[in-house]
mmCIF file of C-alpha atoms in Angstrom:
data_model
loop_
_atom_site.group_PDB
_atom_site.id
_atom_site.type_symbol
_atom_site.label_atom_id
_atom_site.label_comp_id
_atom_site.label_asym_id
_atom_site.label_seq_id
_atom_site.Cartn_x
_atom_site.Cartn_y
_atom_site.Cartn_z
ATOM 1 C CA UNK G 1 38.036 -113.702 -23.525
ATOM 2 C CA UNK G 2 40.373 -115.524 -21.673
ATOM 3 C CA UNK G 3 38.871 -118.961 -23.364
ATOM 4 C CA UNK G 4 40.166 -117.387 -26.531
ATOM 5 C CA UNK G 5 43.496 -116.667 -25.140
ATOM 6 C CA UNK G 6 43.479 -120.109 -24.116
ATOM 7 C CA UNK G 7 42.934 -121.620 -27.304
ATOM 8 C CA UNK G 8 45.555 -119.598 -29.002
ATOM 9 C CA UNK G 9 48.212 -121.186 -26.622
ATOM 10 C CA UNK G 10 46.263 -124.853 -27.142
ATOM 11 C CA UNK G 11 46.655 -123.986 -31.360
ATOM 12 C CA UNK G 12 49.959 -122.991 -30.790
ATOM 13 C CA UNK G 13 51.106 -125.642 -28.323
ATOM 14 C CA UNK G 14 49.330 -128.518 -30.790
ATOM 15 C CA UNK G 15 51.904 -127.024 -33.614
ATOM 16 C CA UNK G 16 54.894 -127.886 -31.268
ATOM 17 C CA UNK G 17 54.224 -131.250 -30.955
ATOM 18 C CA UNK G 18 56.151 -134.105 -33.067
ATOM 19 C CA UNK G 19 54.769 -134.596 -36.539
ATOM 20 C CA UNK G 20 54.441 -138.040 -36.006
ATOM 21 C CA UNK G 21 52.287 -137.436 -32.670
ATOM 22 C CA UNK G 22 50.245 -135.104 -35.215
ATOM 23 C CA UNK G 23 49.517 -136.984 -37.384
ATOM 24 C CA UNK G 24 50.352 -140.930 -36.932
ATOM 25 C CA UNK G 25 50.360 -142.840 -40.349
ATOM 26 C CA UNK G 26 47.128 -144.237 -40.922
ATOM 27 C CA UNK G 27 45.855 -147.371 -42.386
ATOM 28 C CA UNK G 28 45.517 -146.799 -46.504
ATOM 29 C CA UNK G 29 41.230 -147.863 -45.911
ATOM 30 C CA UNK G 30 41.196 -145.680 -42.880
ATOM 31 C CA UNK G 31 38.360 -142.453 -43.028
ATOM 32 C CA UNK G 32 37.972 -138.925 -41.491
ATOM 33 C CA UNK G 33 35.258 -138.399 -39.506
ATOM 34 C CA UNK G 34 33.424 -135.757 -36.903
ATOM 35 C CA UNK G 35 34.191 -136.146 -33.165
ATOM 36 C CA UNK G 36 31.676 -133.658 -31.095
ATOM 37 C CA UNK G 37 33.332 -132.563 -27.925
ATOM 38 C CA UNK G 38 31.775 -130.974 -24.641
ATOM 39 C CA UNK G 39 32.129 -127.206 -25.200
ATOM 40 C CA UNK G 40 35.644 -125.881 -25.235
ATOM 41 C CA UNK G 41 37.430 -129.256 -24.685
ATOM 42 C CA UNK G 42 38.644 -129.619 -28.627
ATOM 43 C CA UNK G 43 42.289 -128.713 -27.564
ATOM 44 C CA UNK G 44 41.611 -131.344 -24.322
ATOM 45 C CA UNK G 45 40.530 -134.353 -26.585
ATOM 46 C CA UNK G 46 42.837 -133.525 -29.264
ATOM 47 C CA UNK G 47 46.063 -133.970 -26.813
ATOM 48 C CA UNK G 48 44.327 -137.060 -25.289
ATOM 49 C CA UNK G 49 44.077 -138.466 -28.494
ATOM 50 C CA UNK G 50 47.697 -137.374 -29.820
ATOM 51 C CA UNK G 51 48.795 -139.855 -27.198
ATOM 52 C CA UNK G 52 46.465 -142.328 -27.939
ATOM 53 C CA UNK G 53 47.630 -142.620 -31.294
ATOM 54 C CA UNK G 54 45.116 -141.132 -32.856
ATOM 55 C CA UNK G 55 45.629 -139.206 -36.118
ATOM 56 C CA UNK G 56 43.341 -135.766 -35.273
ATOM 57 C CA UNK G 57 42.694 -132.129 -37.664
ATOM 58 C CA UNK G 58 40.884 -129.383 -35.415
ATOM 59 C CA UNK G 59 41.316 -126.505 -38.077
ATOM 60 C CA UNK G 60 41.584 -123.292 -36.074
ATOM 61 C CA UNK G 61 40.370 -119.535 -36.994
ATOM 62 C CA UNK G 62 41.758 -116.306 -36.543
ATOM 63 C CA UNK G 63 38.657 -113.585 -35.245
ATOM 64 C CA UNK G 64 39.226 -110.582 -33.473
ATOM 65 C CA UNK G 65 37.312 -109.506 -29.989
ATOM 66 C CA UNK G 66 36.779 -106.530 -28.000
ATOM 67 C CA UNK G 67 38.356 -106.521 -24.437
ATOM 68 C CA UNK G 68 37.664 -103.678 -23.063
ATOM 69 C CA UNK G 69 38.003 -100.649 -25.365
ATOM 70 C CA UNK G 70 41.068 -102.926 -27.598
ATOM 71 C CA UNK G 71 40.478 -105.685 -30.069
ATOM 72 C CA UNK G 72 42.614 -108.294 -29.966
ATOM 73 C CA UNK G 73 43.112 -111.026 -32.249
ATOM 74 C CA UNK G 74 42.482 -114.570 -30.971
ATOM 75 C CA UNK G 75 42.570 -118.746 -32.655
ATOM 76 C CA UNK G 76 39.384 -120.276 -32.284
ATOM 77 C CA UNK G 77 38.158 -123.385 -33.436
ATOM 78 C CA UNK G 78 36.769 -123.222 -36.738
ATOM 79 C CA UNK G 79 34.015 -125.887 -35.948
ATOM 80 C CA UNK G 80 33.257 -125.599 -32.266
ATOM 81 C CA UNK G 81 32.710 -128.210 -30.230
ATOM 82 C CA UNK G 82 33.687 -130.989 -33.562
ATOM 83 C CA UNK G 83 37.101 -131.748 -34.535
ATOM 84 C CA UNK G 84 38.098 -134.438 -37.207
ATOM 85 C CA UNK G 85 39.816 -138.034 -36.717
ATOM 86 C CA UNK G 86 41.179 -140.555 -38.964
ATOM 87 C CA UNK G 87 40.442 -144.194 -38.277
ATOM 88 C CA UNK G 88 39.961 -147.072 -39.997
ATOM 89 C CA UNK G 89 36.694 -148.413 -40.563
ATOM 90 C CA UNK G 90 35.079 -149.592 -37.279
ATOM 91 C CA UNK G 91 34.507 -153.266 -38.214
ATOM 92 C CA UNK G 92 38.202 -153.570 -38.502
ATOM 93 C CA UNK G 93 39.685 -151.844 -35.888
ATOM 94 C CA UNK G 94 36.848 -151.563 -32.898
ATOM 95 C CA UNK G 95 39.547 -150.693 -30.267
ATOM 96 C CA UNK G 96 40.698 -147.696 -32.260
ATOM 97 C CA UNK G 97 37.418 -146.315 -32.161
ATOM 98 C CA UNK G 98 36.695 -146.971 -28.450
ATOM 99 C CA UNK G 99 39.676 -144.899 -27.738
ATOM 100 C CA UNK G 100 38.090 -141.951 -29.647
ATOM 101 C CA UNK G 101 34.667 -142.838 -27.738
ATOM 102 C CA UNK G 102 36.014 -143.351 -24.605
ATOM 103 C CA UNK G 103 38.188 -140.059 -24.409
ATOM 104 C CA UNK G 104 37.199 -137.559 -21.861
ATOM 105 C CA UNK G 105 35.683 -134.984 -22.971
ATOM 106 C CA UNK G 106 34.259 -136.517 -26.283
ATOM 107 C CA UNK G 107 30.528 -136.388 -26.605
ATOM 108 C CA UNK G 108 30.271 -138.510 -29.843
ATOM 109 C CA UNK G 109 30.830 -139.544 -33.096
ATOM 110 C CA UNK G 110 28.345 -137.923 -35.960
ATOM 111 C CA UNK G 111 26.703 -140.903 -36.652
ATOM 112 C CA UNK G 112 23.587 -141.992 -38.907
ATOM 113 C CA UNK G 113 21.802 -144.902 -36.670
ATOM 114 C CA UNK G 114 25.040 -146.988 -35.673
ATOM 115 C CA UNK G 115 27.322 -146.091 -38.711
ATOM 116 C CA UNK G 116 29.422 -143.046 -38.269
ATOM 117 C CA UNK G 117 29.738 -140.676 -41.561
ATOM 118 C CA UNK G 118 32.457 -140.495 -42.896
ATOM 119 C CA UNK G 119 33.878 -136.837 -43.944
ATOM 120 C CA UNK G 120 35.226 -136.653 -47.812
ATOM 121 C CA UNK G 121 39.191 -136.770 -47.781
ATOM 122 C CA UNK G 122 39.192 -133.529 -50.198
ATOM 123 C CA UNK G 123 36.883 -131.858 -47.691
ATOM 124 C CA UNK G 124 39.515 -132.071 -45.421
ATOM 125 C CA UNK G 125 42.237 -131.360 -47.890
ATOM 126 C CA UNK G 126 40.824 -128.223 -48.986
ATOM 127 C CA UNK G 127 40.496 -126.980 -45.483
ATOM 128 C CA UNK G 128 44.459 -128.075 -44.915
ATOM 129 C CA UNK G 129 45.037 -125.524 -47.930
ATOM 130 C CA UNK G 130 43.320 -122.635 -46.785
ATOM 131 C CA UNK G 131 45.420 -123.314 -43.394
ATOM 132 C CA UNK G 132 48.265 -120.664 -43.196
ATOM 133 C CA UNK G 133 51.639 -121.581 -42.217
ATOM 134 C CA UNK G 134 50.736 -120.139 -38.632
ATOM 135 C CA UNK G 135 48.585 -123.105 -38.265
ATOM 136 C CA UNK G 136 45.026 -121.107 -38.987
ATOM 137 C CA UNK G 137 42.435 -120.553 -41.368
ATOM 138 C CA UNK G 138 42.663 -117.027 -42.625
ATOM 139 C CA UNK G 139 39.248 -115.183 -43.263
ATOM 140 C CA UNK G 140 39.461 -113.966 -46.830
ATOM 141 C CA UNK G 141 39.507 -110.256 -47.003
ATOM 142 C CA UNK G 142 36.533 -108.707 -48.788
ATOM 143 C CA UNK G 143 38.782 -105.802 -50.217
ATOM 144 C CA UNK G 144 40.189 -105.549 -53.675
ATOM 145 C CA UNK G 145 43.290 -103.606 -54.726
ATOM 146 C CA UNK G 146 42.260 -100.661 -56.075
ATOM 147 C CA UNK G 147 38.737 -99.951 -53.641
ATOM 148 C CA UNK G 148 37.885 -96.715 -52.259
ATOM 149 C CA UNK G 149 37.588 -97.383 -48.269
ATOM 150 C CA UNK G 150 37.017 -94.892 -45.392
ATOM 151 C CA UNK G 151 39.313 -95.015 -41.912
ATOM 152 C CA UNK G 152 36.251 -95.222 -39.032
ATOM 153 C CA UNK G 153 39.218 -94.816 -36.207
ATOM 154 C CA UNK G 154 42.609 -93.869 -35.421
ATOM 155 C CA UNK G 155 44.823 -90.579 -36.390
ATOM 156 C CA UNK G 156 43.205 -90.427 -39.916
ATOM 157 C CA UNK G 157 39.383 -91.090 -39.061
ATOM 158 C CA UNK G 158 37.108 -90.090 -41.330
ATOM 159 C CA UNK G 159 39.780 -89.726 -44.623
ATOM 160 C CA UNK G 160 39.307 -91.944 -47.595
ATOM 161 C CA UNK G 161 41.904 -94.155 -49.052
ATOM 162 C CA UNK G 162 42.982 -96.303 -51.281
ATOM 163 C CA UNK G 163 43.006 -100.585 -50.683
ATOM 164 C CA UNK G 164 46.501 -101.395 -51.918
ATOM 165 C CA UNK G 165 47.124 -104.734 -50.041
ATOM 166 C CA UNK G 166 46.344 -107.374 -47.297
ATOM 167 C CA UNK G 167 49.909 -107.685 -45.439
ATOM 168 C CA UNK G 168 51.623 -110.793 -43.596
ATOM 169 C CA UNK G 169 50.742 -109.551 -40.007
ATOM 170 C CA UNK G 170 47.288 -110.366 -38.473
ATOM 171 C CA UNK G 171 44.661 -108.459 -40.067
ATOM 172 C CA UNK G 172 46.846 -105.559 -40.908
ATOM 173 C CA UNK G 173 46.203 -103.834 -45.119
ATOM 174 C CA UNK G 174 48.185 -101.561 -46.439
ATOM 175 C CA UNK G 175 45.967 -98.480 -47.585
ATOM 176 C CA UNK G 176 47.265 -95.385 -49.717
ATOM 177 C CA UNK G 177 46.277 -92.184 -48.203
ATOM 178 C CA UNK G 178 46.860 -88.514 -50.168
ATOM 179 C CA UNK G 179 48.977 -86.800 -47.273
ATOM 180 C CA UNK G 180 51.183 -84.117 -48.965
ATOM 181 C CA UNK G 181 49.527 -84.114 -52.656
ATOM 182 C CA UNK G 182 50.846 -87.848 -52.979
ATOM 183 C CA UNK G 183 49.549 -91.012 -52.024
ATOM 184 C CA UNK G 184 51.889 -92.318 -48.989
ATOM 185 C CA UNK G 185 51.446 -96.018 -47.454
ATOM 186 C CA UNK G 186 49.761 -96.475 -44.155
ATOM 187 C CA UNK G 187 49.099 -99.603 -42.135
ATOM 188 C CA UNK G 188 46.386 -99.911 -40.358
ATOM 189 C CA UNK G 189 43.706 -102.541 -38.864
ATOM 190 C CA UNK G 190 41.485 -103.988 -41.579
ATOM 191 C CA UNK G 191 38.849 -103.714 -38.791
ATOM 192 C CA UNK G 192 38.735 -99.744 -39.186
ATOM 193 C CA UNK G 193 38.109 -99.673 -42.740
ATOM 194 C CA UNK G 194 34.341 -99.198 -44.650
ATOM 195 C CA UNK G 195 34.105 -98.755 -47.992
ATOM 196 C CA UNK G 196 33.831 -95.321 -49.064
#
């Protein structure tokens, strides 16, 4: 659990960062492409190549976990172990890509025989899109406004409800709950909700 924590603070830290040591401005011919790291080492490589120069993406993930008898809410890498690099093509700029080979921690570059695959630009765009403003990829909720859902835990376990609305806080929804012959607003954890 603690590699989650960990993570968090490397998603979080990465955000800090200049924009320019984010994202340096690449060549107009220059490519994405898939980096595969040693396991847990994406926030590692991706600093090492910040320096470098190196214009980097590791999307990150919100999930929850269980420590102990609490869930908590953690940033993990939404590819593990891969992370994304821009860089012109490697006849042209060979130095640029033994930085990215040469960086510790980097296993290699997805590659078919010698040629490294390039990732499609609006692959990477749509990702970018689905990225909050928190820095994350936000799993889409699978409730609609209007479903009938059941609390499994808390004060008002076992009462159905009424989905009204995801809200702005990590995985908290807004359900409607008949308390007092009229339906009243209660936040809880979208974690403790089945549908009815």
């Amino acid at each position: 659990m603690a590699t989650a924590v960990l993570q968090a603070t490397i998603a979080l830290d990465h955000r800090k960062e200049p924009e320019a040591l984010q994202r340096p401005a690449p060549a107009l011919d220059s490519g994405w492409y898939v980096v595969q790291v040693k396991p847990r080492q994406e926030g590692r490589v991706l600093r090492r190549l910040a320096l470098e120069a190196v214009s980097t993406f590791l999307p990150f993930i919100e999930v929850s976990r269980r420590r102990g008898p609490e869930k908590v809410r953690a940033l993990e890498p939404l590819f593990p172990g891969y992370l994304f690099v821009r860089l012109p093509p490697i006849h042209e700029e060979p130095a640029s890509w033994n930085k990215v080979r040469w960086t510790p921690g980097t296993v290699r570059v997805l590659s078919v025989g010698d040629t490294p695959v390039s990732v499609p630009a609006d692959l990477i765009r749509a990702i970018e899109e689905r990225t909050s403003e928190l820095g994350f990829v936000r799993r889409p909720s699978s409730l609609a406004n209007g479903m009938r859902v059941r609390l499994r835990s808390g004060p008002f376990e076992d009462l159905e409800a009424v989905f009204d609305r995801p809200l702005s806080r990590a995985g908290r929804v807004r359900v409607l709950l008949q308390l007092l012959g009229q339906p009243r607003p209660v936040e809880v954890d979208e974690d403790c909700l089945e549908l009815a």
